[in-house]
Short mmCIF file of C-alpha atoms in Angstrom, two decimals:
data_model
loop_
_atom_site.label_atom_id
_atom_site.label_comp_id
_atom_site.label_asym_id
_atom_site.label_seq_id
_atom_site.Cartn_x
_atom_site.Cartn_y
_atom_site.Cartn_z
CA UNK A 1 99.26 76.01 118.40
CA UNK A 2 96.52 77.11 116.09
CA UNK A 3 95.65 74.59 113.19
CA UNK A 4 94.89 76.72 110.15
CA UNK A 5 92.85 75.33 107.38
CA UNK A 6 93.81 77.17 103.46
CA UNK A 7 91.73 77.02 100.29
CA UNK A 8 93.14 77.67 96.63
CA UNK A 9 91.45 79.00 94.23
CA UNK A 10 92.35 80.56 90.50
CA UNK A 11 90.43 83.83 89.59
CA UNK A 12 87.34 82.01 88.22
CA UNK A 13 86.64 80.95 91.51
CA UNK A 14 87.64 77.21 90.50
CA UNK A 15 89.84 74.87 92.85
CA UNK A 16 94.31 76.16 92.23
CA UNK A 17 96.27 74.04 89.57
CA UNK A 18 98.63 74.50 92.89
CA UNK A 19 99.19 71.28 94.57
CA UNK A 20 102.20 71.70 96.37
CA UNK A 21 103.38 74.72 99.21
CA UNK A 22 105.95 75.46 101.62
CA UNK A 23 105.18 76.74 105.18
CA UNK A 24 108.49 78.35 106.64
CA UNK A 25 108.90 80.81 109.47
CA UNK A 26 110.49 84.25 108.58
CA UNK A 27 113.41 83.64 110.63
CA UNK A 28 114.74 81.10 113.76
CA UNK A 29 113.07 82.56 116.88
CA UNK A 30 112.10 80.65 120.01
CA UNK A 31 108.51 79.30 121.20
CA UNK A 32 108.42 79.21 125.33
CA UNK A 33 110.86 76.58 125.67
CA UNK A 34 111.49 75.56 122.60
CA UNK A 35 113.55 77.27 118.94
CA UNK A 36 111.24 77.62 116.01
CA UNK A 37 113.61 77.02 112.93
CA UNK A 38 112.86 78.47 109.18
CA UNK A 39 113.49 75.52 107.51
CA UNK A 40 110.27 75.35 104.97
CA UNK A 41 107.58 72.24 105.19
CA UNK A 42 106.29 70.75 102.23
CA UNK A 43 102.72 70.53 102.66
CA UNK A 44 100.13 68.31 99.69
CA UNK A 45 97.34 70.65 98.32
CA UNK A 46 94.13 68.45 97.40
CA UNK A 47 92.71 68.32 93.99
CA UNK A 48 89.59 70.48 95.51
CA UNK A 49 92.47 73.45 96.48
CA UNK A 50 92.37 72.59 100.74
CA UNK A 51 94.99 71.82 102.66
CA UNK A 52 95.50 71.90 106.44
CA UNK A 53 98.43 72.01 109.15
CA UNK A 54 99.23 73.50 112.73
CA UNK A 55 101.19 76.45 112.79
CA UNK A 56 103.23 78.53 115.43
CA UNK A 57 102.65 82.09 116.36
CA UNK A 58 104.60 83.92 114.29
CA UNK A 59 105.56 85.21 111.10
CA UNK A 60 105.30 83.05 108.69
CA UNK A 61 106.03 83.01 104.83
CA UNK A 62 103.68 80.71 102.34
CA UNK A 63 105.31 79.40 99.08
CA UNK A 64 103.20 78.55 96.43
CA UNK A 65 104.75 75.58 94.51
CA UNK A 66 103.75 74.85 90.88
CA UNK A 67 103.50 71.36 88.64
CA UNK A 68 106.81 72.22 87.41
CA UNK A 69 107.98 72.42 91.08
CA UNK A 70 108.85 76.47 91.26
CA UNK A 71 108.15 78.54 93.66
CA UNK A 72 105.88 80.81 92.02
CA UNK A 73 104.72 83.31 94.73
CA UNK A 74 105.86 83.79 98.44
CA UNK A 75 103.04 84.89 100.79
CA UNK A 76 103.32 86.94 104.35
CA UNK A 77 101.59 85.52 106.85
CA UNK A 78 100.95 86.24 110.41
CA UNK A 79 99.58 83.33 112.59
CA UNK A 80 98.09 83.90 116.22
CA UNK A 81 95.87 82.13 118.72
CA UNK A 82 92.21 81.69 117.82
CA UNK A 83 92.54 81.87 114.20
CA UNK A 84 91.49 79.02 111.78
CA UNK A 85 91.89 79.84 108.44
CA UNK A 86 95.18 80.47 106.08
CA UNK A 87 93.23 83.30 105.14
CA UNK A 88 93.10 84.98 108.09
CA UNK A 89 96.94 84.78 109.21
CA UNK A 90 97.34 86.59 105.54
CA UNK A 91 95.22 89.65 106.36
CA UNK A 92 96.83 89.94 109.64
CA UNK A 93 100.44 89.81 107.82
CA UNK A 94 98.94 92.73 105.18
CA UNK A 95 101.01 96.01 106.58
CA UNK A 96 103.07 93.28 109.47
CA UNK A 97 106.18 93.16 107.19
CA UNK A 98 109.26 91.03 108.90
CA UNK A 99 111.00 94.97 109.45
CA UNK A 100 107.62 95.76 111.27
CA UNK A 101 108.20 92.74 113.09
CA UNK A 102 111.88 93.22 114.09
CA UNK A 103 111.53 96.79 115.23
CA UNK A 104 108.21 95.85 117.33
CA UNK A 105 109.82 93.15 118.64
CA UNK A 106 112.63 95.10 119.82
CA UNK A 107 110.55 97.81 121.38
CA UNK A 108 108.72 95.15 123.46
CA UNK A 109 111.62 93.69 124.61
CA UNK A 110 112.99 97.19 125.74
CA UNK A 111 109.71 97.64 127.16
CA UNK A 112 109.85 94.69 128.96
CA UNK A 113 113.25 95.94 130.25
CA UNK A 114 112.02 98.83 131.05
CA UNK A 115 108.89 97.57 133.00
CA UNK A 116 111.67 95.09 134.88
CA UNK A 117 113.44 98.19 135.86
CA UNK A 118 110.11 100.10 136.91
CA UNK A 119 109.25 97.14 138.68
CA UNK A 120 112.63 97.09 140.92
CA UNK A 121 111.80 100.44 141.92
CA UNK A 122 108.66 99.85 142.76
CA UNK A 123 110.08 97.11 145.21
CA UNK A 124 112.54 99.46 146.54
CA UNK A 125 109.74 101.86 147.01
CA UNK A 126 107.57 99.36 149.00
CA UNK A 127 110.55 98.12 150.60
CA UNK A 128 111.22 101.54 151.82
CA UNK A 129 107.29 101.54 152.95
CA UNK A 130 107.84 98.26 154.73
CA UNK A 131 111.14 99.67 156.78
CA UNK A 132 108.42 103.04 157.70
CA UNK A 133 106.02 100.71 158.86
CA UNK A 134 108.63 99.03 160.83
CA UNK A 135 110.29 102.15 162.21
CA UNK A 136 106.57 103.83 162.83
CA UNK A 137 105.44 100.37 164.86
CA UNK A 138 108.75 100.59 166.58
CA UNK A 139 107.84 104.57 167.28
CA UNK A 140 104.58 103.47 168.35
CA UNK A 141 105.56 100.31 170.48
CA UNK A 142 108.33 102.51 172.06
CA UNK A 143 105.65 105.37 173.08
CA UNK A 144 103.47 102.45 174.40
CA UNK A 145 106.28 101.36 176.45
CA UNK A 146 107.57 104.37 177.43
CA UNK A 147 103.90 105.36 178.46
CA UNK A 148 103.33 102.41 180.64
CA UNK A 149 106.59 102.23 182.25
CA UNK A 150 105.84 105.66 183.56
CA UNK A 151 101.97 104.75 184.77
CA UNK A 152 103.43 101.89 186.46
CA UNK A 153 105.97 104.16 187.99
CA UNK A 154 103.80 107.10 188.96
CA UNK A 155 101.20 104.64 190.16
CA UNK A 156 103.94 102.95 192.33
CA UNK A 157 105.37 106.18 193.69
CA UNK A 158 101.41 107.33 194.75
CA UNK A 159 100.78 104.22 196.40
CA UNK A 160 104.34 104.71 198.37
CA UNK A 161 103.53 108.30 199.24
CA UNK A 162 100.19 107.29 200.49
CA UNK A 163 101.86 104.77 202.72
CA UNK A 164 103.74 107.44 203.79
CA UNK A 165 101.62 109.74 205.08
CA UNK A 166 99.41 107.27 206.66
CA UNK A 167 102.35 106.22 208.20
CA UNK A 168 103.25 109.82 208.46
CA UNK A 169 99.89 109.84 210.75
CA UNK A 170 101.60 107.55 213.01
CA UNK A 171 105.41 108.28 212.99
CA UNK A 172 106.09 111.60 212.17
CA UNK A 173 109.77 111.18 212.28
CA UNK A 174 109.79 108.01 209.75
CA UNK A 175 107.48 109.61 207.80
CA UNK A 176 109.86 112.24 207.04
CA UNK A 177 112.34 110.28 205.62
CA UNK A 178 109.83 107.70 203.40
CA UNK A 179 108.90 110.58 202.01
CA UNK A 180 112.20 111.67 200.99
CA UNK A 181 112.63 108.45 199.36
CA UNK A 182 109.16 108.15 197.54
CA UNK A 183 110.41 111.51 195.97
CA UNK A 184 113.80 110.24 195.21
CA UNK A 185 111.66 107.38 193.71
CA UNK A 186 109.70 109.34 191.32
CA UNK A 187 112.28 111.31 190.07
CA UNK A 188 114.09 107.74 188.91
CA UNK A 189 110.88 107.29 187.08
CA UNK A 190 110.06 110.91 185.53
CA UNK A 191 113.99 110.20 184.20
CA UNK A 192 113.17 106.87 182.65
CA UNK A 193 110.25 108.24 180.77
CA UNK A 194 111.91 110.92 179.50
CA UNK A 195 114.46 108.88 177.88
CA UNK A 196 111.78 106.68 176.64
CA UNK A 197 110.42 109.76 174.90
CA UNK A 198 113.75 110.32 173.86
CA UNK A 199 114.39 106.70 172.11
CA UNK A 200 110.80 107.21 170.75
CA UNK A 201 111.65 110.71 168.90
CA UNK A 202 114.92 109.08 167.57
CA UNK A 203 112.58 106.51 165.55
CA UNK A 204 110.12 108.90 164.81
CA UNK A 205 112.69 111.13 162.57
CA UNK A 206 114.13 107.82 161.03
CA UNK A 207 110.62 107.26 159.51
CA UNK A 208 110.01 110.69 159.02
CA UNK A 209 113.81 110.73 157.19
CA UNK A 210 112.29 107.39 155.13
CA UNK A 211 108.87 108.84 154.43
CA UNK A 212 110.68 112.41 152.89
CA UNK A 213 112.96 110.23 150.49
CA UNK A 214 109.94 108.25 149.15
CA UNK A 215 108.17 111.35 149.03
CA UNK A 216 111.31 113.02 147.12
CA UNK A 217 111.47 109.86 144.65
CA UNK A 218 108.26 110.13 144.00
CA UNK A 219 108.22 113.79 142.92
CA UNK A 220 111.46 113.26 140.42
CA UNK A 221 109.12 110.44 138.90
CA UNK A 222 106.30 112.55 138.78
CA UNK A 223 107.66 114.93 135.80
CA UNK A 224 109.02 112.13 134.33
CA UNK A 225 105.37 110.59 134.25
CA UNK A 226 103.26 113.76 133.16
CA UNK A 227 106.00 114.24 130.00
CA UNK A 228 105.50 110.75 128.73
CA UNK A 229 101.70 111.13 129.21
CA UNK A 230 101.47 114.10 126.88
CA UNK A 231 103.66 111.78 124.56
CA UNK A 232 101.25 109.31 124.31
CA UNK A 233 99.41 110.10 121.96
CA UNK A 234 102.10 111.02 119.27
CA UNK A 235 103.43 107.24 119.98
CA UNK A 236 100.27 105.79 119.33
CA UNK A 237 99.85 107.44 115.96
CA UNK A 238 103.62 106.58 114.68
CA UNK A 239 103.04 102.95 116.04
CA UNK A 240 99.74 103.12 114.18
CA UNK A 241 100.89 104.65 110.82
CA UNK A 242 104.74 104.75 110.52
CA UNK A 243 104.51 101.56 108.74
CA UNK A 244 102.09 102.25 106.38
CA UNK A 245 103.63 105.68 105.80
CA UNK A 246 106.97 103.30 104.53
CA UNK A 247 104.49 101.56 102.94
CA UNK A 248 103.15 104.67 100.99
CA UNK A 249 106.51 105.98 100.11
CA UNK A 250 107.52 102.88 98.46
CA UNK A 251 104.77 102.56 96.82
CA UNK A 252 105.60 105.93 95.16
CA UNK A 253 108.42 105.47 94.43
CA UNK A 254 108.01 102.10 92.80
CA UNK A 255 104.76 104.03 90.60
CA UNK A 256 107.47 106.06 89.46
CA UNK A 257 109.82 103.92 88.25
CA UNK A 258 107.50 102.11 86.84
CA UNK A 259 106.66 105.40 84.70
CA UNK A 260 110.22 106.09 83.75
CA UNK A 261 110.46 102.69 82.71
CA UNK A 262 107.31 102.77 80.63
CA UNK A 263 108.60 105.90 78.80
CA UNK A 264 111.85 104.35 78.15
CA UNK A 265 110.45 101.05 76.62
CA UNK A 266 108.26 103.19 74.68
CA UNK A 267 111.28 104.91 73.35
CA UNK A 268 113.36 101.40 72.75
CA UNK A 269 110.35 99.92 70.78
CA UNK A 270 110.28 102.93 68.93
CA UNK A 271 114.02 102.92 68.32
CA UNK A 272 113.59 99.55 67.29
CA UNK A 273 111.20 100.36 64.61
CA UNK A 274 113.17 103.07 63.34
CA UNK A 275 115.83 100.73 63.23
CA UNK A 276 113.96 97.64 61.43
CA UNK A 277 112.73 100.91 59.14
CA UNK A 278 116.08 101.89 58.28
CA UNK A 279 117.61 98.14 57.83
CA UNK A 280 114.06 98.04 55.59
CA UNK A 281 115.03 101.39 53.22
CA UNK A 282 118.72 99.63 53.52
CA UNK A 283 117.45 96.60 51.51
CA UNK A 284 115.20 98.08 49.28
CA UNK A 285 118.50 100.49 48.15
CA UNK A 286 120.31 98.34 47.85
CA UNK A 287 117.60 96.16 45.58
CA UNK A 288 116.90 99.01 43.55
CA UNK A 289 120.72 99.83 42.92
CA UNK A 290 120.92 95.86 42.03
CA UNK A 291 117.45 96.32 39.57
CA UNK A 292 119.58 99.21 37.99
CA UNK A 293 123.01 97.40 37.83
CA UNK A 294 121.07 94.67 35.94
CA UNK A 295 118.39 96.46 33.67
CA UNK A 296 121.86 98.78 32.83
CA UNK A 297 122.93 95.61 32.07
CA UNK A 298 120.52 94.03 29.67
CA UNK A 299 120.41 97.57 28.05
CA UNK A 300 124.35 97.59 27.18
CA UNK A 301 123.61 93.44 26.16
CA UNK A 302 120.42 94.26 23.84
CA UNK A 303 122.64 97.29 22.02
CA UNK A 304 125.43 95.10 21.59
CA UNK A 305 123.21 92.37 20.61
CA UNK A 306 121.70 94.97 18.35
CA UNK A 307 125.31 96.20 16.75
CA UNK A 308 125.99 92.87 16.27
CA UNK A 309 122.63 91.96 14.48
CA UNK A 310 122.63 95.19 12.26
CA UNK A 311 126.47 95.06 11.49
CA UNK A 312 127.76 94.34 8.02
CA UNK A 313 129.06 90.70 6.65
CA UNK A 314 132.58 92.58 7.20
CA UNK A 315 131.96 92.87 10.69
CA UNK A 316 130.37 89.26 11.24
CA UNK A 317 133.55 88.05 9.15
CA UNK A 318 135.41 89.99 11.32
CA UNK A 319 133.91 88.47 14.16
CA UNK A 320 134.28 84.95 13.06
CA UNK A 321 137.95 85.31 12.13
CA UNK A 322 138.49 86.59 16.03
CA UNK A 323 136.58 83.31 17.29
CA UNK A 324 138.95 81.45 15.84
CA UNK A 325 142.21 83.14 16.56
CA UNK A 326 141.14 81.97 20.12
CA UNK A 327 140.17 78.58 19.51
CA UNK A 328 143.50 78.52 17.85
CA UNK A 329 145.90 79.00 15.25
CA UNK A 330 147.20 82.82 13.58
CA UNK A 331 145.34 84.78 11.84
CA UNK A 332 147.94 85.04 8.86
CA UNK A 333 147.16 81.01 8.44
CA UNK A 334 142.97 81.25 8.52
CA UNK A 335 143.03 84.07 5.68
CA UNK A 336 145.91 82.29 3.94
CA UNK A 337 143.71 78.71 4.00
CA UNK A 338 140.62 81.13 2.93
CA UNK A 339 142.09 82.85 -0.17
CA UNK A 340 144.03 80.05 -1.16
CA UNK A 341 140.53 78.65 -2.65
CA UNK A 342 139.56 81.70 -4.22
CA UNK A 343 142.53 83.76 -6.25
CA UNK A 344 146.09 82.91 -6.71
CA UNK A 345 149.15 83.56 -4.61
CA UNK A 346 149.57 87.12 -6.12
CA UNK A 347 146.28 88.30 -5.35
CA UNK A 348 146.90 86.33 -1.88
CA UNK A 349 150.13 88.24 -1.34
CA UNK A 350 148.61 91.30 -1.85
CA UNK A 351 145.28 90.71 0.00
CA UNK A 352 147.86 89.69 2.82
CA UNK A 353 150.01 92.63 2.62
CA UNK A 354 146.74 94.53 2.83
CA UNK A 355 145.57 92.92 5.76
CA UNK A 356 148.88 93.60 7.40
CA UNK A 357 148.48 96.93 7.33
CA UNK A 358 144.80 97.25 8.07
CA UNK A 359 144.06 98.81 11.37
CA UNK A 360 139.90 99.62 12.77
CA UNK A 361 140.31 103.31 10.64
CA UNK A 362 140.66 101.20 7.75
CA UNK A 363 137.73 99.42 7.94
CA UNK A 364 134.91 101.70 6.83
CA UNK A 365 132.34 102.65 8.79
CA UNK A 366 134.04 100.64 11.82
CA UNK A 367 135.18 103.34 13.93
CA UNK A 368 132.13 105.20 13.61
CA UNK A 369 130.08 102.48 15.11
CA UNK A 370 132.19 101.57 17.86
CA UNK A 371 132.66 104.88 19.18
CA UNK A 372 129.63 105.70 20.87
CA UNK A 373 129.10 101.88 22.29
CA UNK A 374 130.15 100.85 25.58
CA UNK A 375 132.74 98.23 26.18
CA UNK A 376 131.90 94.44 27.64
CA UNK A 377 132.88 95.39 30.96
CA UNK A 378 132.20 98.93 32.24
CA UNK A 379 130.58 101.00 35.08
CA UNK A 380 127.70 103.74 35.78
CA UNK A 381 127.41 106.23 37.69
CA UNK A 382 123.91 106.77 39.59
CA UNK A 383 123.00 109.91 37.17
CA UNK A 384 123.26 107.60 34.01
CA UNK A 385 120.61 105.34 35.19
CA UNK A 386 117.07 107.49 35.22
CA UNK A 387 115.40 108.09 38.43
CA UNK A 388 117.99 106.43 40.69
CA UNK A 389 119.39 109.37 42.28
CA UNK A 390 115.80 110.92 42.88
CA UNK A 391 114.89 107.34 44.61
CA UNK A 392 118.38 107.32 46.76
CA UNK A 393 117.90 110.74 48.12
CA UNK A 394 114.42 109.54 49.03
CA UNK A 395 115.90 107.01 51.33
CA UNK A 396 118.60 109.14 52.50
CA UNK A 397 116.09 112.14 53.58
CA UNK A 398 114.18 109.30 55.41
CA UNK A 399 117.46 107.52 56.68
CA UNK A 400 118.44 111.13 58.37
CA UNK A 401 114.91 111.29 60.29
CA UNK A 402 116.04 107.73 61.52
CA UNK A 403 118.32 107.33 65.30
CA UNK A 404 121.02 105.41 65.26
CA UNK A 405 121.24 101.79 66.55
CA UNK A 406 122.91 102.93 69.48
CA UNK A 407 121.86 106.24 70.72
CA UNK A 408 120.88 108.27 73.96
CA UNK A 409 118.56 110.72 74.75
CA UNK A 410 118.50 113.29 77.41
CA UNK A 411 115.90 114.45 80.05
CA UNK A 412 113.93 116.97 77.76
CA UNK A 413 114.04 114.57 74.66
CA UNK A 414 111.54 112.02 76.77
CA UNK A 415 108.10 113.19 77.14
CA UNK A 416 106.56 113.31 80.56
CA UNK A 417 109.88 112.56 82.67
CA UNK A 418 110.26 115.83 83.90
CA UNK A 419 106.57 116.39 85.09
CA UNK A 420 106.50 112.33 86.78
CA UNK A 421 109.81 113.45 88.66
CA UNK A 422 108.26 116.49 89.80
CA UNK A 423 105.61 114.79 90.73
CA UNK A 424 107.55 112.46 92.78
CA UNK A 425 109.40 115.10 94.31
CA UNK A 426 106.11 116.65 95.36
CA UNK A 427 105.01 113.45 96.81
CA UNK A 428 107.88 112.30 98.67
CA UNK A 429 108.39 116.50 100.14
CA UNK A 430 104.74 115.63 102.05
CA UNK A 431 106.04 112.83 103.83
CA UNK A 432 107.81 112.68 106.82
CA UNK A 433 111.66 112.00 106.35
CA UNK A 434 113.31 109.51 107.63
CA UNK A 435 115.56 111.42 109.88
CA UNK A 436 112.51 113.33 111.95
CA UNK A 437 110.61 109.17 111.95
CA UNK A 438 114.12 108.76 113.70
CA UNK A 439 114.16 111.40 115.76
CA UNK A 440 110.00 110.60 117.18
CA UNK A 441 111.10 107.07 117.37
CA UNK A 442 113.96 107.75 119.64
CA UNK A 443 112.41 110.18 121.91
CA UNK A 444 109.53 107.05 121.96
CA UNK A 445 112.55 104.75 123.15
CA UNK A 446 112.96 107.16 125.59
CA UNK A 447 109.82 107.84 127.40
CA UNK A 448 109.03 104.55 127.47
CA UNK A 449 112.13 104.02 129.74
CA UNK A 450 110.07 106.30 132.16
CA UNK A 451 107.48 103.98 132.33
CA UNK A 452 106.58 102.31 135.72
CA UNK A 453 104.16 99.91 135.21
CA UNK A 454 101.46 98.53 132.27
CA UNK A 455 98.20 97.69 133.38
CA UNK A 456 94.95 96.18 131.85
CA UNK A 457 91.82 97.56 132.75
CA UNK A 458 88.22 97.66 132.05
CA UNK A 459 88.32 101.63 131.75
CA UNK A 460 90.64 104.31 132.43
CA UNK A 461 90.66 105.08 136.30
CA UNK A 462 89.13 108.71 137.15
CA UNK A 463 92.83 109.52 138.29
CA UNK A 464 95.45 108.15 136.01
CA UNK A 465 99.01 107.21 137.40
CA UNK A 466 101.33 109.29 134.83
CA UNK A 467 104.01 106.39 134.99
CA UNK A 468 101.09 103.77 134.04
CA UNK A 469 100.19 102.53 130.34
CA UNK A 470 96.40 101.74 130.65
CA UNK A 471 95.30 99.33 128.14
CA UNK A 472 91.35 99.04 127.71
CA UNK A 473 89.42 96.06 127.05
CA UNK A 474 87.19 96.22 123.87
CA UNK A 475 83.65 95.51 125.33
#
């Protein structure tokens, strides 16, 4: 396993506060013989930003831990044989996200399948090639056989039928009859070698029977081969960009939201000003309204103040005699005590039977300058008070341009929406959708099922196999 070395450091190029991460792998998968669990590893970060540990092929995921012991970031990487640095396992993990993973490691194991399978016909097809052989050797052996069986014979039956006629030379009459058996002698033979020739034309057509169906297997393959060859190419491209076109389209879609949302805080902070505005104008109304409730006031205390200072020694007397009524006592008893100093019970009697009678018309002068005053407790409305109902409708024309606390708005009503959805809508109509990445990926599935074997070359051979994958060294 590769040991990778990492270095932290912030953006002034100084060692990471970080001194704490987690190495994890993206999910449980297995390593040869053994299971590679997620469970995360707490590795110590040095005060210079370098730490160091051995790592598994794989996907792998690289928490960054702070000094209050959160996970602040979580990193991609992808580790492989030969590397040495963190570094490096994160730029190979830059477009390898773990659905990247998944999917290629599902087409490689259905590629592996599918090379098993290619590779069990290919033993039935040289099995088949072995069981020619065998039949053609058997052909041939046969032939041989047959061949020599009949040399032997026809050399046996000349040698007999020159025995004959030299004997023939000697005895006629004998002669004769060896003759008739050398003859019966080579027509044995001639009949063994032709059902020698026979046997050997039985075999023949077996092979020839074999050698047709490999031939015919071969042609249905052939098809099968040229089609995935001319799909090459378009596999090779969505292999090489369907995951950064997922990538791209994401991307999009998050730079719009993003926009939307922009617009829409824009219009909450604004909201909110209006609203802190309005809750402003609020206060200072209801300030002003409390200014003119209390300089109302202090102009209704000064005139009374003022009656009272300007009023006659009736009116103070008056006054007095009331202040004491509610202390306590009558009123009969305080003018009674009075007068009793000052005339005698005559003049008393009548001065009482006066008073009895005397109502605020009586007094002079007294109506008169109580009827235009105000009384101690009384109200206003906003067009006694000067300026105050110029001042309100000031706040109410500027509490009408105001939204409510709670308010919505509608597509027109937010600047720029419309065109960034358009926008979007443009965007995502150049991309490919998802059902035609489907359909590509499928028919992919497919023709790689057709594939017969994957080979590793130097360069591509000057006749391709159409069931073979070449894959070309980089020089």
């Amino acid at each position: 396993m590769p040991k990778l070395k990492g270095s932290l450091k912030n953006i002034t190029d100084k060692p990471s506060t970080i001194r704490e991460v987690l190495l994890r792998a993206t999910h449980t998968r297995t390593n040869g013989k053994t299971i590679t669990t997620s469970e995360p590893v707490r590795v110590k970060v040095s005060e210079s930003g370098d730490f160091t540990e051995t790592l598994a092929p794989g996907a792998a995921v690289l928490v960054l831990v702070g000094a209050d012991f959160m996970a602040r970031e979580s990193i991609p990487l992808l580790v492989a044989e030969g590397m040495t640095t963190i570094a490096e396992a994160m730029e190979a993990a830059r477009d390898f996200t773990p659905d990247v993973h998944d999917r290629l490691a599902e087409l490689a194991a259905e590629t592996q399948k599918n090379l098993e399978e290619a590779r069990g016909v290919k033993a039935e097809a040289d099995s088949a090639t072995a069981r020619m052989r065998e039949a053609a050797q058997a052909l041939k052996d046969s032939v041989d056989g047959s061949i020599a069986e009949a040399t032997v014979g026809i050399k046996k039956s000349g040698s007999e039928l020159l025995a004959s006629m030299q004997a023939l030379q000697s005895k006629a009459a004998s002669s004769e009859s060896e003759a008739k058996e050398s003859a019966q002698g080579a027509e044995a033979s001639r009949s063994a070698a032709l059902a020698s020739a026979s046997s050997a034309s039985s075999s023949a057509g077996e092979a020839a029977e074999s050698l047709a169906g490999l031939r015919a297997k071969i042609e249905e393959w052939k098809p099968h081969g040229e089609q995935l060859a001319q799909w090459q190419p378009q596999f090779e491209w969505l292999k090489e960009n369907a995951a950064s076109g997922f990538t791209k389209i994401a991307e999009l879609m998050q730079d719009a939201a993003a926009g939307v949302r922009g617009e829409l805080s824009g219009l909450v902070e604004q909201a909110k000003t209006a609203q802190t505005t309005a809750g402003q104008h609020s206060l200072k109304a209801q300030a002003a309204a409390k200014d003119a409730e209390s300089v109302a006031n202090r102009v209704v205390d000064a005139a009374i103040a003022k009656l009272k200072g300007n009023a006659p020694a009736m009116l103070d007397t008056l006054e007095e005699l009331a202040e004491r009524v509610i202390s306590g006592g009558t009123l009969e008893t305080e003018i009674l005590q009075k007068l009793s100093k000052m005339a005698d019970s005559d003049t008393v009697k009548k001065i009482v039977a006066r008073l009895d009678g005397l109502t605020i018309a009586g007094v002079q002068g007294l109506s008169a300058a109580l009827a235009d005053k105000a009384a101690a407790r009384h109200k206003h409305g906003t067009s006694d008070i000067n300026g105050l109902d110029t001042e309100l409708a000031g706040f109410k024309g500027a509490l009408a341009e105001k939204a409510p606390r709670q308010h919505g708005h509608t597509l027109q009503e937010i600047s720029g929406l419309s065109g960034a959805i358009l926008n979007v809508r443009n965007e995502l109509s150049q991309k490919a959708s998802q059902q035609y990445v489907n359909s590509v990926e499928t028919e992919a599935k497919r023709q790689y099922g057709r594939i017969k074997d994957i080979s590793v070359v130097n360069s591509l051979p000057a006749s391709p196999d159409a069931g073979t994958i070449y894959l070309v060294k980089e020089r």
